[in-house]
Amino acid sequence: MFEQIKKIVAENLNVEEENITPESSFKEDLKADSLDLFEMVMALEEEFDLEIPSEDLEQLETVKDVMTYIESHKE
């Protein structure tokens, strides 16, 4: 799953995959702004066939947060 997420993050945030770790912070390390995060979340929702409500987005600060979220919300 990390590889899938890393690919989506790299494509949406215009960063190199090798610069992405589970501990990478979207805003601090990967320099994502709100629009970047919105587009990334849409891609994640499509890839993993789930919906991420906007109130949950604030909790997703790192790549690991996203992995944990997806694992706990997959059907």
PDB file of C-alpha atoms in Angstrom:
ATOM      1  CA  MET A   1       0.000   0.000   0.000  1.00  0.00           C
ATOM      2  CA  PHE A   2       2.851   2.417   0.757  1.00  0.00           C
ATOM      3  CA  GLU A   3       4.080   2.147  -2.831  1.00  0.00           C
ATOM      4  CA  GLN A   4       0.607   2.983  -4.196  1.00  0.00           C
ATOM      5  CA  ILE A   5       0.241   5.965  -1.888  1.00  0.00           C
ATOM      6  CA  LYS A   6       3.788   7.152  -2.578  1.00  0.00           C
ATOM      7  CA  LYS A   7       3.090   7.124  -6.321  1.00  0.00           C
ATOM      8  CA  ILE A   8      -0.114   9.170  -5.898  1.00  0.00           C
ATOM      9  CA  VAL A   9       1.590  11.632  -3.547  1.00  0.00           C
ATOM     10  CA  ALA A  10       4.522  12.070  -5.942  1.00  0.00           C
ATOM     11  CA  GLU A  11       2.235  12.679  -8.925  1.00  0.00           C
ATOM     12  CA  ASN A  12      -0.038  15.132  -7.133  1.00  0.00           C
ATOM     13  CA  LEU A  13       2.576  17.075  -5.191  1.00  0.00           C
ATOM     14  CA  ASN A  14       5.291  17.091  -7.871  1.00  0.00           C
ATOM     15  CA  VAL A  15       7.919  15.508  -5.650  1.00  0.00           C
ATOM     16  CA  GLU A  16      10.290  12.636  -6.310  1.00  0.00           C
ATOM     17  CA  GLU A  17       9.121   9.270  -4.954  1.00  0.00           C
ATOM     18  CA  GLU A  18      12.471   8.688  -3.262  1.00  0.00           C
ATOM     19  CA  ASN A  19      11.864  11.814  -1.144  1.00  0.00           C
ATOM     20  CA  ILE A  20       8.671  10.346   0.332  1.00  0.00           C
ATOM     21  CA  THR A  21       8.777   8.310   3.542  1.00  0.00           C
ATOM     22  CA  PRO A  22       5.953   7.215   5.860  1.00  0.00           C
ATOM     23  CA  GLU A  23       6.993  10.054   8.172  1.00  0.00           C
ATOM     24  CA  SER A  24       6.868  12.717   5.449  1.00  0.00           C
ATOM     25  CA  SER A  25       4.633  15.609   6.420  1.00  0.00           C
ATOM     26  CA  PHE A  26       2.565  16.877   3.502  1.00  0.00           C
ATOM     27  CA  LYS A  27       2.865  20.536   4.458  1.00  0.00           C
ATOM     28  CA  GLU A  28       6.278  20.652   6.160  1.00  0.00           C
ATOM     29  CA  ASP A  29       8.343  18.166   4.137  1.00  0.00           C
ATOM     30  CA  LEU A  30       6.513  18.004   0.810  1.00  0.00           C
ATOM     31  CA  LYS A  31       5.429  21.675   0.690  1.00  0.00           C
ATOM     32  CA  ALA A  32       1.802  20.887  -0.205  1.00  0.00           C
ATOM     33  CA  ASP A  33      -0.832  23.612  -0.109  1.00  0.00           C
ATOM     34  CA  SER A  34      -4.584  23.152   0.362  1.00  0.00           C
ATOM     35  CA  LEU A  35      -5.282  22.677  -3.345  1.00  0.00           C
ATOM     36  CA  ASP A  36      -2.489  20.100  -3.656  1.00  0.00           C
ATOM     37  CA  LEU A  37      -3.918  18.171  -0.723  1.00  0.00           C
ATOM     38  CA  PHE A  38      -7.447  18.325  -2.111  1.00  0.00           C
ATOM     39  CA  GLU A  39      -6.326  16.916  -5.468  1.00  0.00           C
ATOM     40  CA  MET A  40      -4.226  14.248  -3.761  1.00  0.00           C
ATOM     41  CA  VAL A  41      -7.162  13.163  -1.596  1.00  0.00           C
ATOM     42  CA  MET A  42      -9.394  12.897  -4.673  1.00  0.00           C
ATOM     43  CA  ALA A  43      -6.802  10.625  -6.294  1.00  0.00           C
ATOM     44  CA  LEU A  44      -6.534   8.518  -3.132  1.00  0.00           C
ATOM     45  CA  GLU A  45     -10.310   8.197  -2.907  1.00  0.00           C
ATOM     46  CA  GLU A  46     -10.444   6.973  -6.477  1.00  0.00           C
ATOM     47  CA  GLU A  47      -7.495   4.578  -6.085  1.00  0.00           C
ATOM     48  CA  PHE A  48      -8.781   2.991  -2.871  1.00  0.00           C
ATOM     49  CA  ASP A  49     -12.504   3.333  -3.579  1.00  0.00           C
ATOM     50  CA  LEU A  50     -13.363   5.209  -0.405  1.00  0.00           C
ATOM     51  CA  GLU A  51     -14.552   8.628   0.654  1.00  0.00           C
ATOM     52  CA  ILE A  52     -12.476  10.824   2.956  1.00  0.00           C
ATOM     53  CA  PRO A  53     -14.766  13.407   4.593  1.00  0.00           C
ATOM     54  CA  SER A  54     -13.334  16.922   4.835  1.00  0.00           C
ATOM     55  CA  GLU A  55     -13.474  16.822   8.640  1.00  0.00           C
ATOM     56  CA  ASP A  56     -11.041  13.873   8.552  1.00  0.00           C
ATOM     57  CA  LEU A  57      -8.530  15.674   6.327  1.00  0.00           C
ATOM     58  CA  GLU A  58      -7.067  17.694   9.198  1.00  0.00           C
ATOM     59  CA  GLN A  59      -5.918  14.454  10.842  1.00  0.00           C
ATOM     60  CA  LEU A  60      -3.965  13.373   7.764  1.00  0.00           C
ATOM     61  CA  GLU A  61      -0.662  15.172   8.210  1.00  0.00           C
ATOM     62  CA  THR A  62       1.810  12.489   7.146  1.00  0.00           C
ATOM     63  CA  VAL A  63       1.966   9.668   4.619  1.00  0.00           C
ATOM     64  CA  LYS A  64       1.669   7.200   7.502  1.00  0.00           C
ATOM     65  CA  ASP A  65      -1.539   8.934   8.659  1.00  0.00           C
ATOM     66  CA  VAL A  66      -3.009   8.307   5.204  1.00  0.00           C
ATOM     67  CA  MET A  67      -1.967   4.639   5.237  1.00  0.00           C
ATOM     68  CA  THR A  68      -3.497   4.123   8.685  1.00  0.00           C
ATOM     69  CA  TYR A  69      -6.680   5.928   7.657  1.00  0.00           C
ATOM     70  CA  ILE A  70      -7.123   3.869   4.490  1.00  0.00           C
ATOM     71  CA  GLU A  71      -6.432   0.582   6.310  1.00  0.00           C
ATOM     72  CA  SER A  72      -9.039   1.371   8.961  1.00  0.00           C
ATOM     73  CA  HIS A  73     -11.708   2.572   6.489  1.00  0.00           C
ATOM     74  CA  LYS A  74     -11.413  -0.009   3.719  1.00  0.00           C
ATOM     75  CA  GLU A  75     -14.496  -2.165   3.310  1.00  0.00           C
TER      76      GLU A  75
END
